[in-house]
Structures are given as C-alpha cells and as structure tokens.
Coordinates of C-alpha atoms in Angstrom, one line a residue:
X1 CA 13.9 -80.6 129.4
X2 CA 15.4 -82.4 126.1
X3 CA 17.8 -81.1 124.4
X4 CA 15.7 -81.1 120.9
X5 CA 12.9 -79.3 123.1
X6 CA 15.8 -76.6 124.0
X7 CA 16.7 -76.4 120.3
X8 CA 13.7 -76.8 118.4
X9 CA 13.7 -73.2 117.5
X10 CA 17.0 -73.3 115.6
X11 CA 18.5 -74.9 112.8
X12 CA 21.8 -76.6 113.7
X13 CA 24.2 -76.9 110.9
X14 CA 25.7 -80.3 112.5
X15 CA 24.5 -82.5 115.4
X16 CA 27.1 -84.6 117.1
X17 CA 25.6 -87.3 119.7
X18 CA 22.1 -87.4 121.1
X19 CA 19.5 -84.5 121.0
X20 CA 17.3 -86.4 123.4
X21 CA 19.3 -86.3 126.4
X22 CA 17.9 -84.4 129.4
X23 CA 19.8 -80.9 129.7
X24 CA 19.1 -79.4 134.0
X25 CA 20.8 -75.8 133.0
X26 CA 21.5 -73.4 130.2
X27 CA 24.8 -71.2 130.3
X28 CA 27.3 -69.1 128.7
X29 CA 29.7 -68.6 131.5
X30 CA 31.9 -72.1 132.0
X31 CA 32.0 -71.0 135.3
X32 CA 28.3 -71.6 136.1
X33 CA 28.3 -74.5 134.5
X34 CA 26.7 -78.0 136.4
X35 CA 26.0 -81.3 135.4
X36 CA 24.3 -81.6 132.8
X37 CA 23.9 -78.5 131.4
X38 CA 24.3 -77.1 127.9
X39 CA 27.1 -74.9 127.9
X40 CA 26.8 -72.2 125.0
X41 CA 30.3 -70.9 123.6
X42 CA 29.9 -67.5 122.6
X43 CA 32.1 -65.3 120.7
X44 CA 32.4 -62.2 122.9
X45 CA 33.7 -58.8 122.0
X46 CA 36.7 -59.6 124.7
X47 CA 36.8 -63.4 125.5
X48 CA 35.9 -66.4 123.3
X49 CA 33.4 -68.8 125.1
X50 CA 35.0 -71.8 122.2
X51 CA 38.1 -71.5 124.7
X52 CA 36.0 -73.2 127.8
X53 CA 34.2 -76.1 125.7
X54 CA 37.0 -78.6 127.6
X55 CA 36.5 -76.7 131.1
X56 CA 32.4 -76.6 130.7
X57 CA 32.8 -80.8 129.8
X58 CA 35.3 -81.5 133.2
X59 CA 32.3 -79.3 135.0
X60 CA 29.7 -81.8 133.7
X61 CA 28.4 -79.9 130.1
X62 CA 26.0 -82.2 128.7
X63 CA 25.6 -80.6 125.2
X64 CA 28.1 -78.0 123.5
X65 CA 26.0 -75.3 121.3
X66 CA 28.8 -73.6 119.2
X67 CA 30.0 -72.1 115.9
X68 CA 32.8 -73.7 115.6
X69 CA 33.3 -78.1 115.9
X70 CA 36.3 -78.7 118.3
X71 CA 38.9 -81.2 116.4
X72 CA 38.3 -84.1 119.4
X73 CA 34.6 -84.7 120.7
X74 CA 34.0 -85.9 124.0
X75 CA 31.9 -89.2 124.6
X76 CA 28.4 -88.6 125.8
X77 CA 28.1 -85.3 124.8
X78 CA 26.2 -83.6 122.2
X79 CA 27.6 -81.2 120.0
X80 CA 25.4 -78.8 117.8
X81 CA 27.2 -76.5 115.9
X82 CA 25.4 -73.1 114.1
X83 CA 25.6 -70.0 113.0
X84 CA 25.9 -67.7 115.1
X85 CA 25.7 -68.8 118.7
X86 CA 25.1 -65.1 120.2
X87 CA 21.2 -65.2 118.0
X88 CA 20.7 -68.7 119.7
X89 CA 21.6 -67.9 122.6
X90 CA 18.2 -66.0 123.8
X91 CA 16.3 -68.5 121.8
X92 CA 17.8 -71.4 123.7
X93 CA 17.4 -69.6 127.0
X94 CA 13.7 -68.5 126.0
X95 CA 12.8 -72.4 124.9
X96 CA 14.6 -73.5 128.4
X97 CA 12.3 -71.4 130.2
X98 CA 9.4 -71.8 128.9
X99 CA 9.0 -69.0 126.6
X100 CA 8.3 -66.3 129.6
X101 CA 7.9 -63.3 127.7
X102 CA 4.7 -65.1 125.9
X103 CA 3.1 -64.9 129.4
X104 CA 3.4 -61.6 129.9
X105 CA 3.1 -58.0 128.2
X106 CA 6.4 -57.1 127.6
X107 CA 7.5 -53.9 126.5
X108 CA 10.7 -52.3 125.5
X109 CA 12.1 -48.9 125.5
X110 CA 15.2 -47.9 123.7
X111 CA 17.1 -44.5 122.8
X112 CA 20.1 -42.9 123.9
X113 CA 18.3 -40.7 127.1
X114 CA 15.4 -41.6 129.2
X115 CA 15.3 -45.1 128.9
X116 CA 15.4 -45.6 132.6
X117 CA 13.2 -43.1 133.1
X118 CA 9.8 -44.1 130.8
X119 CA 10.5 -48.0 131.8
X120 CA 10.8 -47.2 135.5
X121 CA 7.6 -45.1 135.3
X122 CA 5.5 -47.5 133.9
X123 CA 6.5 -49.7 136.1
X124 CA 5.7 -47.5 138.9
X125 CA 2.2 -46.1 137.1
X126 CA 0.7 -50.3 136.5
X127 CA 1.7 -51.1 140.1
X128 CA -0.1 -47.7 141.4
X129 CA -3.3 -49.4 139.1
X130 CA -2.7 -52.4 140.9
X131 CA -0.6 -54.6 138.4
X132 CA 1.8 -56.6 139.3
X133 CA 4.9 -56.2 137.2
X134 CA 8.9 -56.4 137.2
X135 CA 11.2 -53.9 135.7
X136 CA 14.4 -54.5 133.8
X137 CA 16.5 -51.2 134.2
X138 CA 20.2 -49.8 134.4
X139 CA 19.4 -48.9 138.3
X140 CA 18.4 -52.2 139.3
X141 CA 16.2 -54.9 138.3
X142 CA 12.7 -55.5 140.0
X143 CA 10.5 -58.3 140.6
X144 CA 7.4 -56.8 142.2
X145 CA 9.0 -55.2 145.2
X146 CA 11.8 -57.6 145.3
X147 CA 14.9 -55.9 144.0
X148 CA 17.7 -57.6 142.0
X149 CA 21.1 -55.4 141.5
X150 CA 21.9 -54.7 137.6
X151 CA 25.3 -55.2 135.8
X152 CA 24.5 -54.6 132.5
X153 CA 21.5 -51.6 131.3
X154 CA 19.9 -55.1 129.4
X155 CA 21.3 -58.5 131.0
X156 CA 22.6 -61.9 129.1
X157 CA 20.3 -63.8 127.6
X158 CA 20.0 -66.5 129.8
X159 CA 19.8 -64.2 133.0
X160 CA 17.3 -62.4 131.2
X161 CA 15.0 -65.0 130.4
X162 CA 15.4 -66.2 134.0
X163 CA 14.7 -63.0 135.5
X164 CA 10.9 -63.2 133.1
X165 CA 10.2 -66.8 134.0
X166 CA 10.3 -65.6 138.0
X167 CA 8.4 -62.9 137.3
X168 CA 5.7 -64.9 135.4
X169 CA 6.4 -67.2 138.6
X170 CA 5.2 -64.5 140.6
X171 CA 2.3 -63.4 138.7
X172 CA 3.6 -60.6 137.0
X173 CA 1.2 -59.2 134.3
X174 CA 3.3 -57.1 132.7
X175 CA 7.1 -56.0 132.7
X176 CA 9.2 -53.1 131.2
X177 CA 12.3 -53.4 130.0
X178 CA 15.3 -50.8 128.9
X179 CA 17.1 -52.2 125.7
X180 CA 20.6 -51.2 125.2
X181 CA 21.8 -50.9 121.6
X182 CA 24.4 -53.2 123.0
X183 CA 21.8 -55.9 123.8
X184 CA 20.1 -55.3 120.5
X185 CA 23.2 -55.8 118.4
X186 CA 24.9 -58.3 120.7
X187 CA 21.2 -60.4 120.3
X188 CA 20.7 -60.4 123.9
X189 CA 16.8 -60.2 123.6
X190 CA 16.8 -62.7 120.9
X191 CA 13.3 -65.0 120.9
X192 CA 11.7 -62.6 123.2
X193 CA 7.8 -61.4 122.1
X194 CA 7.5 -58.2 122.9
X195 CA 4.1 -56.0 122.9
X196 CA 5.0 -52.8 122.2
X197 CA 8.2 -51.0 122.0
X198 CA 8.9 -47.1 122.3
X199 CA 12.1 -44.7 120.9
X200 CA 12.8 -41.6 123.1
X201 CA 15.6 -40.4 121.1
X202 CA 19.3 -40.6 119.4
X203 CA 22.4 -38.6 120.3
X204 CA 26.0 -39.7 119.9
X205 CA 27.1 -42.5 122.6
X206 CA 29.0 -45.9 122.7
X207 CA 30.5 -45.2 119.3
X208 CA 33.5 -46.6 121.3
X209 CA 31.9 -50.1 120.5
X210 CA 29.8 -49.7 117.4
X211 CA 32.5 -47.1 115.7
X212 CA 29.8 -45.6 113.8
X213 CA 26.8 -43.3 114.5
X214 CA 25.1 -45.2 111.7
X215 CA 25.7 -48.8 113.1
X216 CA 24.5 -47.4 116.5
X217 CA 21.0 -46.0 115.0
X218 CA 20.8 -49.2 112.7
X219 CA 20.9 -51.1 116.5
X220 CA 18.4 -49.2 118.1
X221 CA 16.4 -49.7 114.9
X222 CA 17.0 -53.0 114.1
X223 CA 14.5 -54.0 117.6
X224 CA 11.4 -51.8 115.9
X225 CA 12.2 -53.9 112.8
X226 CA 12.1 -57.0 114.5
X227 CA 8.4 -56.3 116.5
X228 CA 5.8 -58.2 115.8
X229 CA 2.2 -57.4 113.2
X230 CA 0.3 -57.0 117.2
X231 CA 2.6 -54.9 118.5
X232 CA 3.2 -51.4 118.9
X233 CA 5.6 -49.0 118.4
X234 CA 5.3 -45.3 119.7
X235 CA 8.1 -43.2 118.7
X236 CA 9.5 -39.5 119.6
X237 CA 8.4 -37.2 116.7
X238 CA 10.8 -34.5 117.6
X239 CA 14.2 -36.4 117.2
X240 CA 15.0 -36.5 113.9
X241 CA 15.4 -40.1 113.4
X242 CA 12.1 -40.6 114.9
X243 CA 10.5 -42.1 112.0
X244 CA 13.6 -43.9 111.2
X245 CA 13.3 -46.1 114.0
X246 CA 9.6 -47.1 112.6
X247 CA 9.8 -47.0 108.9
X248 CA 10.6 -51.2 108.2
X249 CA 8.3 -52.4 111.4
X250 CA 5.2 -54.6 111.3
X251 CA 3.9 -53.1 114.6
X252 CA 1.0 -50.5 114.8
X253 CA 3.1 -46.8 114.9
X254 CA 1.8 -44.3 117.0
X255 CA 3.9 -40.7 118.0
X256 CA 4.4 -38.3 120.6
X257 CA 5.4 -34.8 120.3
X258 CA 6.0 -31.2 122.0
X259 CA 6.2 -29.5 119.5
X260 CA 3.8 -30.3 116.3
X261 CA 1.1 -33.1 115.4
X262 CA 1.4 -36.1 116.9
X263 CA -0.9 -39.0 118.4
X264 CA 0.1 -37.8 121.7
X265 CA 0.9 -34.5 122.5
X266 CA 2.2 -32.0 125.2
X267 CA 2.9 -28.2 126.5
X268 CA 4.0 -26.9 130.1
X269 CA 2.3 -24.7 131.6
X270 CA 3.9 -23.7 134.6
X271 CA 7.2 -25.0 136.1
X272 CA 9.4 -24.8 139.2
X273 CA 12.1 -26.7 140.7
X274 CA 9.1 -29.2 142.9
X275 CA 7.2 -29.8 139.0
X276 CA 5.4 -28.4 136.3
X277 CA 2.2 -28.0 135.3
X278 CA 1.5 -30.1 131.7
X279 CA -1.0 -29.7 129.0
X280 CA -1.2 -33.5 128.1
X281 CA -3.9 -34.1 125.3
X282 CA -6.1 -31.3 126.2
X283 CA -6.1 -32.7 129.8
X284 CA -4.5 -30.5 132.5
X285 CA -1.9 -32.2 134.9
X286 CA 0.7 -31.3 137.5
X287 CA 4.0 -33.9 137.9
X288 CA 6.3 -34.0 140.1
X289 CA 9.5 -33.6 137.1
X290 CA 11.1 -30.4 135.5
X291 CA 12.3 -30.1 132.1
X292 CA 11.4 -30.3 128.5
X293 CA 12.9 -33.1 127.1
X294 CA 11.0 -34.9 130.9
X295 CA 7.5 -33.7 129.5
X296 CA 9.1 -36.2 126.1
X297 CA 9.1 -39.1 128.6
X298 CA 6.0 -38.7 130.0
X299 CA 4.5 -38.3 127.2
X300 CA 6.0 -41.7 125.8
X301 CA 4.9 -42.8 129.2
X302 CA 0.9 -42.4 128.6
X303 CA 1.2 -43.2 125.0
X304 CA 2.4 -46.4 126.3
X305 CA -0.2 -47.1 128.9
X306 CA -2.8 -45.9 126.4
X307 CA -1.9 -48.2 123.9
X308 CA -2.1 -51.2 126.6
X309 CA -5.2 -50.3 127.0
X310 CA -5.7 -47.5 129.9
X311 CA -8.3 -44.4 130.0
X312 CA -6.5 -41.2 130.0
X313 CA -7.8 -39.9 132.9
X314 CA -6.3 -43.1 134.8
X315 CA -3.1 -42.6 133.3
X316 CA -2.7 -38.7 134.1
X317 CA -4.3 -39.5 137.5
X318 CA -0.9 -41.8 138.1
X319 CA 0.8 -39.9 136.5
X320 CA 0.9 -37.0 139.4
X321 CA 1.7 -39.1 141.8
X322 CA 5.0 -40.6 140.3
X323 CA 8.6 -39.2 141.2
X324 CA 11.8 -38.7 139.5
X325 CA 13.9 -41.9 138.8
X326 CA 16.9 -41.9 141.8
X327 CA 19.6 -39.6 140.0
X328 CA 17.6 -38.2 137.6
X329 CA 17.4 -34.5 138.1
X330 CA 17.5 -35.0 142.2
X331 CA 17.5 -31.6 143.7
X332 CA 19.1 -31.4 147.3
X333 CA 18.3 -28.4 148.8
X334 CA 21.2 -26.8 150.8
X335 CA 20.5 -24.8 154.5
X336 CA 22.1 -21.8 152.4
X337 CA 19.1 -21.2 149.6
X338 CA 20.9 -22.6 146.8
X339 CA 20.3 -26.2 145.2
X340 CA 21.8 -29.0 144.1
X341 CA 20.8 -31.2 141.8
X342 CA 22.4 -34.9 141.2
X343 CA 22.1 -36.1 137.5
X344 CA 23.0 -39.0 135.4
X345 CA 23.5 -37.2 132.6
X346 CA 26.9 -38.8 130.5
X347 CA 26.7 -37.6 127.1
X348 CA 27.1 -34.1 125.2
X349 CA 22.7 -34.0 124.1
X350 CA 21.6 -35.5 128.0
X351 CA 24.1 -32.4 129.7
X352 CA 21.9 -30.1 127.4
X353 CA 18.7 -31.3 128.1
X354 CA 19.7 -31.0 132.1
X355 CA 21.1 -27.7 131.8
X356 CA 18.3 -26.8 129.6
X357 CA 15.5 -27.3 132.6
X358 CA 17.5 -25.6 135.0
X359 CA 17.5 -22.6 133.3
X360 CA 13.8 -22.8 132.4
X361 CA 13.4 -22.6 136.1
X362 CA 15.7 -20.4 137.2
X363 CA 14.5 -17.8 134.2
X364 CA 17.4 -15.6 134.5
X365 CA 17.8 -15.4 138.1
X366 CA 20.6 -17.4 139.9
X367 CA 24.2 -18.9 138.7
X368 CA 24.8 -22.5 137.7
X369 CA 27.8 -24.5 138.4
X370 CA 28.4 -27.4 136.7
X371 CA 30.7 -30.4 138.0
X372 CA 31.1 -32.8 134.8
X373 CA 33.7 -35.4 133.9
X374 CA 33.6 -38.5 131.6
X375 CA 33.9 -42.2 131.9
X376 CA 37.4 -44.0 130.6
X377 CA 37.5 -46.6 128.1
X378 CA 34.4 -45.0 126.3
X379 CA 34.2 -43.2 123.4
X380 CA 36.8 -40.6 123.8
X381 CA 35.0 -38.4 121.0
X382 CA 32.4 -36.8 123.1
X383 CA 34.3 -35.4 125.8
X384 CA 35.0 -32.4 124.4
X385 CA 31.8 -32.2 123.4
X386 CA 30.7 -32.7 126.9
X387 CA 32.8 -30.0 128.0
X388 CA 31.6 -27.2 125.3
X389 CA 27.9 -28.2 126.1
X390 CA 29.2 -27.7 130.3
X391 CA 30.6 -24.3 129.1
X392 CA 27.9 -23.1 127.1
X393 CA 25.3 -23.1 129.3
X394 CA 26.7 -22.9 132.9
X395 CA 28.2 -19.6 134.3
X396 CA 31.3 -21.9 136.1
X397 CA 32.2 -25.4 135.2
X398 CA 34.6 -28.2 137.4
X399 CA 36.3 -30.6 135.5
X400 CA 36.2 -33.6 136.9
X401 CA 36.7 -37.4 137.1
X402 CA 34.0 -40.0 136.4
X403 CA 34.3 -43.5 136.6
X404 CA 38.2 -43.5 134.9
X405 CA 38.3 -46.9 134.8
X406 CA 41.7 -48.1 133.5
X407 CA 42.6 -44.8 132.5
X408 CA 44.5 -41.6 134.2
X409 CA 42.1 -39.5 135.2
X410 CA 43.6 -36.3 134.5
X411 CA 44.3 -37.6 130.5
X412 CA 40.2 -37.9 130.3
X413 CA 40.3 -33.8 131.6
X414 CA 43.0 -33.1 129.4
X415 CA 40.7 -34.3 126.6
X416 CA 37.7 -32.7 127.9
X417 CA 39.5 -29.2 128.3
X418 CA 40.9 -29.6 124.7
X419 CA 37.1 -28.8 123.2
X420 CA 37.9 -25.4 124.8
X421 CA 39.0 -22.0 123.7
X422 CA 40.8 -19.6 126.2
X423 CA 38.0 -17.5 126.6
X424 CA 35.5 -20.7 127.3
X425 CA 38.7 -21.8 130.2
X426 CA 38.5 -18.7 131.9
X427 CA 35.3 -20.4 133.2
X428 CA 36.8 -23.8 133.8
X429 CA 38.8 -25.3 137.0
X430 CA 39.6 -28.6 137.1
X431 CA 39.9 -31.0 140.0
X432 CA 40.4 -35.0 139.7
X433 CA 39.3 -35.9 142.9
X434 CA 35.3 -36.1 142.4
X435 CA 34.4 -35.8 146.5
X436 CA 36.9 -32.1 146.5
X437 CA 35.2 -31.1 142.8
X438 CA 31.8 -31.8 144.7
X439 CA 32.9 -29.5 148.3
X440 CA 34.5 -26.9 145.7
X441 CA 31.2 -26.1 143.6
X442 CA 29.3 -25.8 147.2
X443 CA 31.7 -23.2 148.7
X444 CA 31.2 -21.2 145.3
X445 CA 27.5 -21.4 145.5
X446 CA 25.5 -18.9 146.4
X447 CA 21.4 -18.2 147.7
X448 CA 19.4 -18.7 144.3
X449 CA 22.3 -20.7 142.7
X450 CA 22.3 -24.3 141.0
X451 CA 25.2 -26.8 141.1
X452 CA 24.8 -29.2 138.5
X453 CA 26.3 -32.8 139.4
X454 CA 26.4 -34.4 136.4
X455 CA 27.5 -38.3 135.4
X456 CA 26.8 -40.8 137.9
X457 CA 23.4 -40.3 138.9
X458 CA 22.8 -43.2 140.9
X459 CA 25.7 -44.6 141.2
X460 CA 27.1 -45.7 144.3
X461 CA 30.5 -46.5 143.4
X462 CA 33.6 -44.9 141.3
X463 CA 35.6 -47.4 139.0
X464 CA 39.5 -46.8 139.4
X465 CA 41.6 -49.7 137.8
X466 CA 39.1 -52.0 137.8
X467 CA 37.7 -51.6 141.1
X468 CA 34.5 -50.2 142.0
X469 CA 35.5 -47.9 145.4
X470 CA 32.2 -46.7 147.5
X471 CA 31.2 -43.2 146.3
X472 CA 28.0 -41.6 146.1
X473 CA 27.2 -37.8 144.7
X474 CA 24.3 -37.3 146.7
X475 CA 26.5 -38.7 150.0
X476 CA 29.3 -36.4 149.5
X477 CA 26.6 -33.1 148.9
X478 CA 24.6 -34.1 151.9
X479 CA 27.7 -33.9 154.0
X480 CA 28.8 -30.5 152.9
X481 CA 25.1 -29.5 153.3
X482 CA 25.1 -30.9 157.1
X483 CA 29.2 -29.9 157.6

C-alpha cells in the first residue's frame, strides 16, 4: 500500500521524502520492524518510541511517522512528522488494513466491572444465533473458535486493527470488544467505527495511572463522546455517572436499570448458588449467574442484542443457555458441603458486588471466608479500601498476596491491614503465600460455608519481580478438594 494511502487520514505537519513509496508493514515496536515498513515512534508512558527511529531504519523502516524531526535524516526514507503520534497511530493501522471495523458491527463495552463479562456474552449469545464473531477481552482474544492469548484488556493499535482485518478475513459479522480507559485515553482505538457502545458502571481503579477519579470518568466518557450519529449507546441507569457517560454523544441513548424506569429493565425472582430466576422486560427467564449487579450485565447484554436488531424472545432464549465468564463467580463445590467460589474481583466496589450475591444466597445461613490481596505497582489507595469492604461483609478474612509485582508482598498487606481498626483485625490473618492463604480458608470451612477467592480470577500465573510463575486459584482449591 502507499504511504499517502496509509496517511491520508491525517494531516502531517511536515513531510520529509516521498509519500508514494510502497510501505509492506505498520509498527510501533522497533523490534518488529522489516523492510519496508513504517515504523511509528510513540511517546509511551515508560519508553520513548523517538529513541529507535536509527534502530527501526538499520532494520529497514521505510517511513518514520513521529512528533518530533530527528536533527540528521536518512536517505530514502520518508519522514512525516505530527501531532500527536499515539491519535495516528490507530488511524494509520486502521488505513493499513483496510478500514476492518467498517466491515463489521463492532461494539464496545467499557466501565470499571463487567466488561468481560457483557462482551464475552454477546459473543457467546450471536454465535448460539449462528453469527460468526470474534471477541476482544481481558481473558483472551477470539476469532471464531480460534483463540489468541491477551496482554493487554484492549491491545495496541496496530495489533488491534490486525486482529479485525482476520476476523473480517474469516467472515466475522460482528465482534465485541472491552475498552479499557487506558486504551481510550492512550488512543488505542483511534479510527475505529464502532456501532454501538455500552457503560456498566464506575468505581475507583487505575487512579495509579490517570491520578484522578475525574480524568478516569472523562476516559471512559470521552469513547461515548466520540460514537458516531448511527450508533448506540446503552448505559447503566443505576450508577451514578450513568448519564454522564452519554450526555455529549451523537449516538441514539438507550438505558438499563434494576431499580427504576429504564428502556430495559430487570427483577430476580428466585436465586441459588446454580442461577436465578429474572424478570427481564415482563418476560420470565432462568440464567445460569447469581448476583445483582450480574442481572446489570445481562441486562446490558439484551439491550445490546436488541438494539442490533434481535426479538426478545431470541435473546432471553440464549440467554439461558450462557455460563459464567471463567473466574467470574466460579463456584467449586468441595466433597465437605461447603463452596468455593473463584473471583476476579480487584477493586473495593467489584469485592462488594461478589460478596453481595453470596449473601443473597446464603440468606443468613452459612459463614464466608474471604481470601483477598491486591496487585503491586497499582494504585496503592484502594487497598485499604479492599480490605474494609473484605471485613465488612465476610465473617473471616485472609490477607493475602496478589500479583506483587515488583513490590514486597507483605508491604501491600501491611497497607491493606492499615484500613483496619482492632476490632475489624480480630477477624483478619494474614498469610503471603497465596497457595497456603488458599489450603488455610479450606481447613476453616465448614458444611454450608463460602470461601471467597477473590483477585485473579482467571489467571493462571502470579507476577513476582517481573516474572509471571504458574499459579492457578481454581488448581490450588481443586487439590485441597481432592487431598
């Protein structure tokens, strides 16, 4: 493809050499970089891409797309220089590819919980109406059945727009896609059409990166702002920056609620730790999920399929058959009567929520242990929080570790246990090793109790000093179960 073809989207500030040359490759890692590619030097939170211009050229860079004009230009290479190389990034990658997300339905889901959740489900529901469709998701990326590991919740733009044009490749009519408020601010999903997007709600997280809880909202809301006059946008009624999210977009707003009037509304009926029973627009339906804030994600779920088009009756008929996302409230049962149950759950408002639908099954019968711990090099502010919310609701809790990362595990507990008072620690043990915090809460437990194990969901590994050791939750219970 030509260069102008790559770049016609964009307006360059200044153009070095020749915009017709042929360009094989589009990248942002040096690394990846072949001949004749355009190498795109981007201005990263921890690296600068401008550092690798030389190193992309020796690799055989045909075109340099930067913000900033090295002093010395190379012969027979273009350099375009613009504004802000992480917006033309995606619109670059989007051009190279042939604009993939045009020749699909694409829809977004963003919000601090149950992202993976409602864009997991609908990819699940269109494939059970026989649609072919791909998934972008924090578990792992999907290509019809053909599964593609995930690093990042929403990936670089130029892995994401390849990731659409095989999908589009493969006849994909639709695809649903999480969007991170990192990938929103950091203009990941730049260029992309999108035909519908939907907010499940906003609780304190990454404030580590965006320092504020107003910059984060402003990133989740700054995608519903960008959709376009045909879209939609179906937003959570019940969170309080709900209508936030939708007051600035062009896109047809539609809303979902438990609790008052909504375009889309819900009630349970009956639950248990197997389902509930659901009260979903006047039509009855039994799911295979527990909890409240689960009936908000469904409920997103049809709004979404109604709104692209779907009868109700379909939708709840797919519905019923769906199950829980892996590590999403995953109940193991033990050979002793009590349950387990493996949850992603990482911040202070997603640890309520869990904790929350235990107790509206258990109704007052049976204990609940949690195990909890936090993730280093995050925002440090809400483990505390994490803690009290452990504490409030949970009749023992286990302090443990997470994914520490570069940090000492036992300074992350120490932060966690300083939210505490002395009579919220009489409840509280804490043990750093994760697999012994696991084995402890199963030898307390007993018939009719629920151990909550809360953080990692499904996640196979645990992050110590930068490297990602084997460990899985639902391993470690299994073998105490089977022991």
């Amino acid at each position: 493809m030509r260069l102008s073809e790559v770049l016609k989207n964009m307006k360059p500030l200044q153009v070095i050499g020749d915009m017709d040359v042929e360009i094989c490759g589009v990248n942002i890692d040096s690394r990846r970089i072949e001949k004749g590619h355009l190498f795109i030097a981007m201005k990263g939170t921890v690296v600068d891409g401008h550092k690798f211009i030389d190193k992309a050229i020796e690799l055989g860079a045909q075109a340099i797309l930067c913000e900033d004009m090295p002093q010395t230009c190379a012969d027979g290479v273009t350099y375009i220089q613009v504004d802000a190389t992480e917006d033309a990034a995606g619109k670059a990658a989007t051009a190279f590819y042939g604009y993939p997300s045009t020749k699909l339905t694409l829809v977004g889901v963003t919000g601090t919980n149950g992202k993976t959740t409602i864009a997991t489900l609908l990819y699940n529901m269109f494939r059970k109406m026989g649609h072919k469709c791909g998934l972008l998701s924090t578990v792992c990326n999907y290509i019809e059945d053909e599964a593609i590991p995930a690093d990042h919740t929403t990936p670089d733009p130029i892995e994401l727009n390849r990731l659409l044009a095989r999908m589009v490749e493969a006849g994909c009519e639709y695809a649903f896609m999480e969007c991170s408020s990192h990938a929103i601010a950091q203009k990941r999903i730049s260029g992309l059409t999108f035909a519908g997007g939907l907010f499940t709600n906003l609780t304190r997280d990454h404030l580590d990166y965006h320092k504020t809880f107003e910059n984060y909202r402003d990133a989740k809301k700054a995608f519903f702002d960008s959709l376009p006059k045909g879209a939609f946008a179906i937003t959570n009624a019940d969170d309080k920056n709900g209508m936030v999210m939708v007051q600035n977009t062009k896109a047809t707003v539609k809303t979902y609620s438990t609790r008052s009037m909504a375009d889309f509304k819900a009630r349970i009926i009956e639950c248990h730790f197997e389902g509930m029973y659901l009260d979903i627009d006047n039509h009855e339906v039994g799911v295979q999920f527990i909890g409240k804030f689960n009936v908000s994600n469904l409920l997103a779920v049809y709004g979404a399929a109604i709104m692209l088009g779907k009868q109700p009756e379909d939708v709840l008929l797919a519905m019923s058959t769906l199950h829980s996302v892996s590590g999403r409230l995953e109940p193991i049962h033990s050979p002793e009567g009590y349950t387990a149950i493996v949850d992603y759950a990482h911040t202070p408002d997603a640890l309520e929520n869990v904790l929350n639908a235990i107790h509206e099954v258990l109704n007052g019968k049976g204990h609940v242990i949690t195990v909890c711990g936090a993730g280093g090099n995050r925002d440090k502010g809400k483990r505390p929080l994490m803690a009290q919310e452990a504490v409030k609701q949970s009749d023992k809790v286990i302090i443990t570790s997470d994914n520490p990362r570069f940090e000492e595990p036992q300074d992350i507990i120490n932060d966690m246990l300083a939210g505490l008072n002395a009579q919220q620690m009489k409840k509280v043990i804490s043990i750093a090793d994760r697999k012994e915090a696991i084995r402890t809460a199963c030898m307390m437990a007993r018939k009719g109790d629920v151990i909550l194990i809360a953080g990692k969901g499904h996640e196979d590994y645990q992050e110590i000093k930068g490297v990602k050791h084997h460990f899985d939750d639902k391993e470690v219970v299994r073998e105490v179960f089977n022991a």
